[in-house]
Amino acid sequence: MSTVRAKFFKSDLKQSSHFRLGRHLLLTPSAVIDYTLLTASDGNRRIARIVMAAAAKLLTPVVLELGGKSPVIVDSGINLQVATRRIIAGKWGCNNGQACISPDYIITTKDYAQQLNPLESKDLSRIVNSNHFARLVKLLDEDKVSSKIVYGGERDETNLKIAPTILLDVPQDSLTMNEEIFGPLLPVITIEKVEDSFDFINSSGAKPLAAYLFTNNKKLKERFVEKVSAGGLVINDTTVHLAEPTLPFGGVGDSGMGAYHGKFSFDTFKHKKAVLYRSFAGDAPVTVGQIGKILFIIH
């Protein structure tokens, strides 16, 4: 990597993984910042606004990848074992839910909700730090949420571990349904018919970083693509689009702006400079008289 960096990047390349240092560079008049990429681990829009304000002073382009509440719609009549396994992989198998595109909540019909069950994991990732652990416990212990636990809920503060937890029909006005969870809590929201899920997702006004649908229904797939605005959509799986280099990865609206990965990183983080070469021969007509002579000859 050091060889590649030395060959293809300028010697004054500055890279920061620390928010305060990155902001300091943006506010330093002598610093030349061509592009800024912010990936907020839990969709922190407050930090995004600070970075954008700092970048605006230097007219520096910004790419924001901010996360959001990524929903999973589960239709009836599917291979439930495969769907459950893929949801589990995207949620608890993906750093115990601490990933920007991990499934945030499930929407399914009332008669199908009881068939969705997690598989107990013997190898759980720890919660990233004590502050985030406390935040997740606060979500879980909210009065209107704690009574909705149907699976899991155990926590170990010493080792910063929270068991995979399923909550059934959490109120929409709860903290759990109004913040990106970014952890092992998975609400299941029931609706009368699966088509109602699109209105449910759109009712918040926020656009998630990702949205997922499990179905065999062709028309439902088409409506999902048409109705749901998100950074990326996946049908019959979760999170796998992140690893596909031929697809752009990024958010829209509250979940960010701009896209990268694969060739899209080169498209995003470079300037397309227009260059045109001409000789000294064959000037085009520029006056009314010259144009008139050409028209006379043509006619």
Short mmCIF file of C-alpha atoms in Angstrom, two decimals:
data_model
loop_
_atom_site.label_atom_id
_atom_site.label_comp_id
_atom_site.label_asym_id
_atom_site.label_seq_id
_atom_site.Cartn_x
_atom_site.Cartn_y
_atom_site.Cartn_z
CA MET A 1 0.00 0.00 0.00
CA SER A 2 2.85 2.43 0.79
CA THR A 3 4.30 1.79 -2.70
CA VAL A 4 0.94 2.47 -4.36
CA ARG A 5 0.43 5.59 -2.27
CA ALA A 6 3.88 6.94 -3.17
CA LYS A 7 3.31 6.28 -6.88
CA PHE A 8 -0.21 7.62 -7.34
CA PHE A 9 -0.79 10.20 -4.60
CA LYS A 10 0.81 13.56 -3.96
CA SER A 11 3.34 13.76 -1.13
CA ASP A 12 1.19 16.33 0.69
CA LEU A 13 -1.83 14.00 0.85
CA LYS A 14 -3.61 14.47 4.17
CA GLN A 15 -5.87 11.77 5.59
CA SER A 16 -7.63 11.90 8.95
CA SER A 17 -9.84 9.38 10.73
CA HIS A 18 -10.44 11.77 13.65
CA PHE A 19 -13.29 14.26 13.45
CA ARG A 20 -11.55 17.11 15.34
CA LEU A 21 -8.35 16.80 13.30
CA GLY A 22 -10.31 16.66 10.05
CA ARG A 23 -12.28 19.75 11.01
CA HIS A 24 -9.04 21.54 11.97
CA LEU A 25 -7.58 20.81 8.52
CA LEU A 26 -10.70 22.19 6.86
CA LEU A 27 -10.43 25.38 8.91
CA THR A 28 -6.70 25.85 8.20
CA PRO A 29 -6.33 28.52 5.48
CA SER A 30 -3.06 27.07 4.20
CA ALA A 31 -4.46 23.55 3.85
CA VAL A 32 -5.42 22.43 0.36
CA ILE A 33 -8.30 19.98 0.71
CA ASP A 34 -9.59 18.63 -2.61
CA TYR A 35 -12.35 16.42 -1.23
CA THR A 36 -13.86 15.51 2.13
CA LEU A 37 -15.42 12.12 2.92
CA LEU A 38 -17.33 11.74 6.19
CA THR A 39 -18.61 8.35 7.33
CA ALA A 40 -20.55 8.77 10.57
CA SER A 41 -20.72 5.51 12.50
CA ASP A 42 -24.24 6.05 13.80
CA GLY A 43 -25.65 8.48 11.29
CA ASN A 44 -24.61 11.58 13.23
CA ARG A 45 -26.09 14.43 11.22
CA ARG A 46 -24.89 17.02 13.74
CA ILE A 47 -21.27 16.21 12.87
CA ALA A 48 -22.17 16.17 9.16
CA ARG A 49 -23.47 19.74 9.39
CA ILE A 50 -20.29 20.88 11.18
CA VAL A 51 -18.10 19.27 8.51
CA MET A 52 -20.18 20.74 5.70
CA ALA A 53 -20.02 24.22 7.25
CA ALA A 54 -16.23 23.97 7.57
CA ALA A 55 -15.87 22.65 4.01
CA ALA A 56 -18.08 25.44 2.63
CA LYS A 57 -15.55 28.06 3.73
CA LEU A 58 -13.01 26.51 1.35
CA LEU A 59 -15.60 25.43 -1.26
CA THR A 60 -14.44 21.85 -0.69
CA PRO A 61 -16.71 19.12 -2.11
CA VAL A 62 -18.14 16.81 0.54
CA VAL A 63 -19.32 13.20 0.40
CA LEU A 64 -21.44 12.16 3.38
CA GLU A 65 -22.28 8.58 4.31
CA LEU A 66 -24.52 8.89 7.37
CA GLY A 67 -26.48 5.69 7.91
CA GLY A 68 -30.13 5.73 8.92
CA LYS A 69 -32.91 3.33 9.84
CA SER A 70 -32.59 0.61 7.19
CA PRO A 71 -35.87 -1.35 7.00
CA VAL A 72 -36.46 -4.97 6.02
CA ILE A 73 -39.82 -5.82 4.45
CA VAL A 74 -40.76 -9.51 4.76
CA ASP A 75 -43.53 -10.81 2.50
CA SER A 76 -45.37 -14.10 3.04
CA GLY A 77 -44.84 -17.18 0.87
CA ILE A 78 -41.04 -16.99 0.86
CA ASN A 79 -38.31 -19.40 1.94
CA LEU A 80 -38.40 -18.33 5.57
CA GLN A 81 -35.26 -20.24 6.60
CA VAL A 82 -33.14 -18.53 3.95
CA ALA A 83 -34.65 -15.10 4.66
CA THR A 84 -34.14 -15.45 8.41
CA ARG A 85 -30.54 -16.59 7.95
CA ARG A 86 -29.78 -13.61 5.70
CA ILE A 87 -31.42 -11.13 8.06
CA ILE A 88 -29.44 -12.57 10.97
CA ALA A 89 -26.22 -12.34 8.94
CA GLY A 90 -26.90 -8.70 8.09
CA LYS A 91 -27.92 -7.76 11.63
CA TRP A 92 -26.13 -9.75 14.32
CA GLY A 93 -23.50 -11.29 12.07
CA CYS A 94 -22.45 -7.84 10.91
CA ASN A 95 -20.64 -6.62 14.03
CA ASN A 96 -23.73 -7.22 16.19
CA GLY A 97 -25.73 -4.59 14.35
CA GLN A 98 -23.00 -1.95 14.55
CA ALA A 99 -22.77 -1.30 10.81
CA CYS A 100 -24.26 1.57 8.84
CA ILE A 101 -26.38 -0.68 6.60
CA SER A 102 -27.39 -3.30 9.16
CA PRO A 103 -31.13 -4.01 9.18
CA ASP A 104 -32.67 -1.57 11.66
CA TYR A 105 -36.21 -2.93 11.86
CA ILE A 106 -38.51 -5.44 10.16
CA ILE A 107 -41.94 -4.79 8.66
CA THR A 108 -44.22 -7.76 8.07
CA THR A 109 -47.86 -8.80 8.33
CA LYS A 110 -49.40 -9.65 11.69
CA ASP A 111 -49.95 -13.32 10.82
CA TYR A 112 -46.35 -13.75 9.64
CA ALA A 113 -44.54 -11.99 12.49
CA GLN A 114 -44.74 -14.97 14.86
CA GLN A 115 -42.78 -17.15 12.42
CA LEU A 116 -39.74 -14.86 12.47
CA ASN A 117 -37.27 -16.02 15.14
CA PRO A 118 -33.54 -15.33 15.61
CA LEU A 119 -30.93 -18.02 16.04
CA GLU A 120 -28.98 -17.70 19.26
CA SER A 121 -25.36 -16.73 18.63
CA LYS A 122 -22.49 -18.03 20.76
CA ASP A 123 -20.05 -15.51 19.33
CA LEU A 124 -21.27 -11.94 19.77
CA SER A 125 -19.34 -8.79 18.98
CA ARG A 126 -18.92 -6.39 21.88
CA ILE A 127 -20.59 -3.00 21.82
CA VAL A 128 -18.00 -0.55 20.54
CA ASN A 129 -17.66 1.48 23.79
CA SER A 130 -19.34 2.22 27.13
CA ASN A 131 -21.08 5.36 25.87
CA HIS A 132 -22.73 3.46 23.04
CA PHE A 133 -23.60 0.61 25.43
CA ALA A 134 -25.37 3.12 27.71
CA ARG A 135 -27.22 4.58 24.73
CA LEU A 136 -28.53 1.16 23.65
CA VAL A 137 -29.58 0.31 27.19
CA LYS A 138 -31.48 3.61 27.32
CA LEU A 139 -33.35 2.65 24.15
CA LEU A 140 -34.13 -0.78 25.55
CA ASP A 141 -35.22 0.43 29.00
CA GLU A 142 -37.63 3.10 27.77
CA ASP A 143 -41.00 2.33 29.42
CA LYS A 144 -42.88 2.00 26.15
CA VAL A 145 -40.20 -0.35 24.77
CA SER A 146 -39.11 -2.64 27.62
CA SER A 147 -42.48 -4.43 27.66
CA LYS A 148 -42.16 -5.21 23.94
CA ILE A 149 -39.18 -7.60 24.26
CA VAL A 150 -40.08 -11.04 22.89
CA TYR A 151 -36.55 -12.42 22.66
CA GLY A 152 -33.23 -11.56 24.30
CA GLY A 153 -32.68 -8.34 26.19
CA GLU A 154 -29.86 -9.65 28.37
CA ARG A 155 -26.87 -7.37 28.80
CA ASP A 156 -23.38 -7.61 30.34
CA GLU A 157 -22.02 -4.16 31.13
CA THR A 158 -18.61 -5.45 32.24
CA ASN A 159 -17.93 -7.02 28.84
CA LEU A 160 -20.04 -4.50 26.87
CA LYS A 161 -22.30 -7.20 25.44
CA ILE A 162 -26.01 -7.10 24.63
CA ALA A 163 -27.79 -10.23 23.43
CA PRO A 164 -29.65 -10.26 20.10
CA THR A 165 -32.99 -8.73 21.01
CA ILE A 166 -36.30 -8.76 19.16
CA LEU A 167 -39.04 -6.28 20.04
CA LEU A 168 -42.59 -6.61 18.71
CA ASP A 169 -44.65 -3.58 17.66
CA VAL A 170 -42.61 -0.86 19.33
CA PRO A 171 -44.53 2.48 19.30
CA GLN A 172 -43.56 4.79 16.46
CA ASP A 173 -42.95 7.67 18.88
CA SER A 174 -40.34 5.70 20.87
CA LEU A 175 -36.64 6.54 20.76
CA THR A 176 -36.00 3.13 19.21
CA MET A 177 -38.09 4.00 16.16
CA ASN A 178 -36.74 7.54 15.82
CA GLU A 179 -32.99 6.92 16.06
CA GLU A 180 -30.68 4.67 14.10
CA ILE A 181 -30.25 1.75 16.51
CA PHE A 182 -26.72 0.71 15.48
CA GLY A 183 -26.76 -2.31 17.74
CA PRO A 184 -28.34 -5.75 18.35
CA LEU A 185 -31.92 -4.53 18.94
CA LEU A 186 -34.34 -5.46 16.14
CA PRO A 187 -37.94 -4.18 16.26
CA VAL A 188 -40.57 -6.08 14.26
CA ILE A 189 -43.46 -3.88 13.13
CA THR A 190 -46.67 -5.57 12.01
CA ILE A 191 -49.03 -4.20 9.36
CA GLU A 192 -52.28 -5.39 7.78
CA LYS A 193 -50.86 -6.00 4.32
CA VAL A 194 -47.29 -5.91 3.06
CA GLU A 195 -48.03 -3.10 0.57
CA ASP A 196 -48.58 -0.80 3.57
CA SER A 197 -44.86 -1.05 4.36
CA PHE A 198 -43.96 1.55 1.73
CA ASP A 199 -46.12 4.21 3.37
CA PHE A 200 -44.73 3.24 6.77
CA ILE A 201 -41.14 3.73 5.59
CA ASN A 202 -41.93 7.02 3.87
CA SER A 203 -44.01 8.40 6.78
CA SER A 204 -40.91 9.45 8.72
CA GLY A 205 -39.72 11.67 5.87
CA ALA A 206 -36.18 10.29 6.31
CA LYS A 207 -34.47 8.30 3.55
CA PRO A 208 -32.45 5.31 4.80
CA LEU A 209 -28.97 4.32 3.66
CA ALA A 210 -30.35 0.92 2.63
CA ALA A 211 -33.68 -0.88 2.37
CA TYR A 212 -34.35 -4.59 1.97
CA LEU A 213 -37.27 -6.67 0.66
CA PHE A 214 -37.85 -10.43 0.83
CA THR A 215 -40.50 -11.57 -1.65
CA ASN A 216 -41.24 -13.71 -4.70
CA ASN A 217 -43.83 -11.23 -5.95
CA LYS A 218 -42.63 -9.48 -9.13
CA LYS A 219 -45.07 -6.57 -8.80
CA LEU A 220 -44.07 -6.02 -5.18
CA LYS A 221 -40.41 -5.86 -6.24
CA GLU A 222 -41.25 -3.24 -8.86
CA ARG A 223 -43.27 -1.15 -6.41
CA PHE A 224 -40.46 -1.39 -3.84
CA VAL A 225 -37.95 0.03 -6.33
CA GLU A 226 -40.43 2.71 -7.39
CA LYS A 227 -41.77 3.78 -3.98
CA VAL A 228 -38.81 3.52 -1.58
CA SER A 229 -36.09 6.16 -1.77
CA ALA A 230 -32.85 4.93 -0.17
CA GLY A 231 -29.12 4.93 -0.78
CA GLY A 232 -29.32 1.34 -1.99
CA LEU A 233 -31.93 -1.40 -2.34
CA VAL A 234 -31.45 -5.17 -2.03
CA ILE A 235 -34.09 -7.79 -2.83
CA ASN A 236 -33.98 -11.15 -1.02
CA ASP A 237 -30.82 -10.41 0.94
CA THR A 238 -29.25 -7.78 3.20
CA THR A 239 -26.01 -5.74 3.15
CA VAL A 240 -24.43 -7.66 0.23
CA HIS A 241 -24.52 -4.66 -2.11
CA LEU A 242 -21.75 -3.11 0.01
CA ALA A 243 -19.30 -5.71 -1.32
CA GLU A 244 -20.28 -5.30 -4.98
CA PRO A 245 -17.66 -3.03 -6.63
CA THR A 246 -19.81 -2.36 -9.69
CA LEU A 247 -22.47 -0.61 -7.59
CA PRO A 248 -22.21 2.90 -6.11
CA PHE A 249 -22.42 3.10 -2.31
CA GLY A 250 -23.82 6.20 -0.68
CA GLY A 251 -26.85 7.84 0.87
CA VAL A 252 -29.62 10.20 -0.12
CA GLY A 253 -31.27 12.93 1.92
CA ASP A 254 -30.78 12.28 5.64
CA SER A 255 -28.54 9.28 4.94
CA GLY A 256 -25.94 11.31 3.05
CA MET A 257 -24.88 12.58 -0.35
CA GLY A 258 -22.50 11.40 -3.03
CA ALA A 259 -21.36 7.83 -3.71
CA TYR A 260 -18.13 5.84 -3.87
CA HIS A 261 -16.74 2.26 -4.15
CA GLY A 262 -15.15 0.80 -7.27
CA LYS A 263 -15.04 3.14 -10.27
CA PHE A 264 -17.51 5.44 -8.50
CA SER A 265 -14.75 6.42 -6.06
CA PHE A 266 -12.65 7.66 -8.98
CA ASP A 267 -15.65 9.47 -10.46
CA THR A 268 -16.39 11.14 -7.12
CA PHE A 269 -12.92 12.05 -5.91
CA LYS A 270 -11.49 13.52 -9.08
CA HIS A 271 -12.19 16.57 -11.22
CA LYS A 272 -13.20 16.02 -14.84
CA LYS A 273 -11.08 18.68 -16.56
CA ALA A 274 -12.15 19.63 -20.08
CA VAL A 275 -9.24 20.11 -22.54
CA LEU A 276 -9.68 21.00 -26.26
CA TYR A 277 -6.79 21.32 -28.77
CA ARG A 278 -7.08 23.30 -32.06
CA SER A 279 -4.79 24.20 -34.96
CA PHE A 280 -4.46 27.69 -36.48
CA ALA A 281 -6.35 26.72 -39.66
CA GLY A 282 -10.00 26.91 -40.64
CA ASP A 283 -11.55 29.57 -38.45
CA ALA A 284 -15.29 29.33 -38.20
CA PRO A 285 -17.38 32.31 -39.43
CA VAL A 286 -18.04 34.71 -36.58
CA THR A 287 -19.63 37.78 -38.25
CA VAL A 288 -23.04 38.24 -39.88
CA GLY A 289 -21.35 39.00 -43.23
CA GLN A 290 -19.26 35.83 -43.15
CA ILE A 291 -22.24 33.69 -42.24
CA GLY A 292 -24.30 35.37 -45.01
CA LYS A 293 -21.69 34.49 -47.64
CA ILE A 294 -21.77 30.84 -46.58
CA LEU A 295 -25.55 30.74 -46.73
CA PHE A 296 -25.46 32.36 -50.22
CA ILE A 297 -23.05 29.69 -51.49
CA ILE A 298 -25.15 26.89 -50.00
CA HIS A 299 -28.33 28.12 -51.63
#
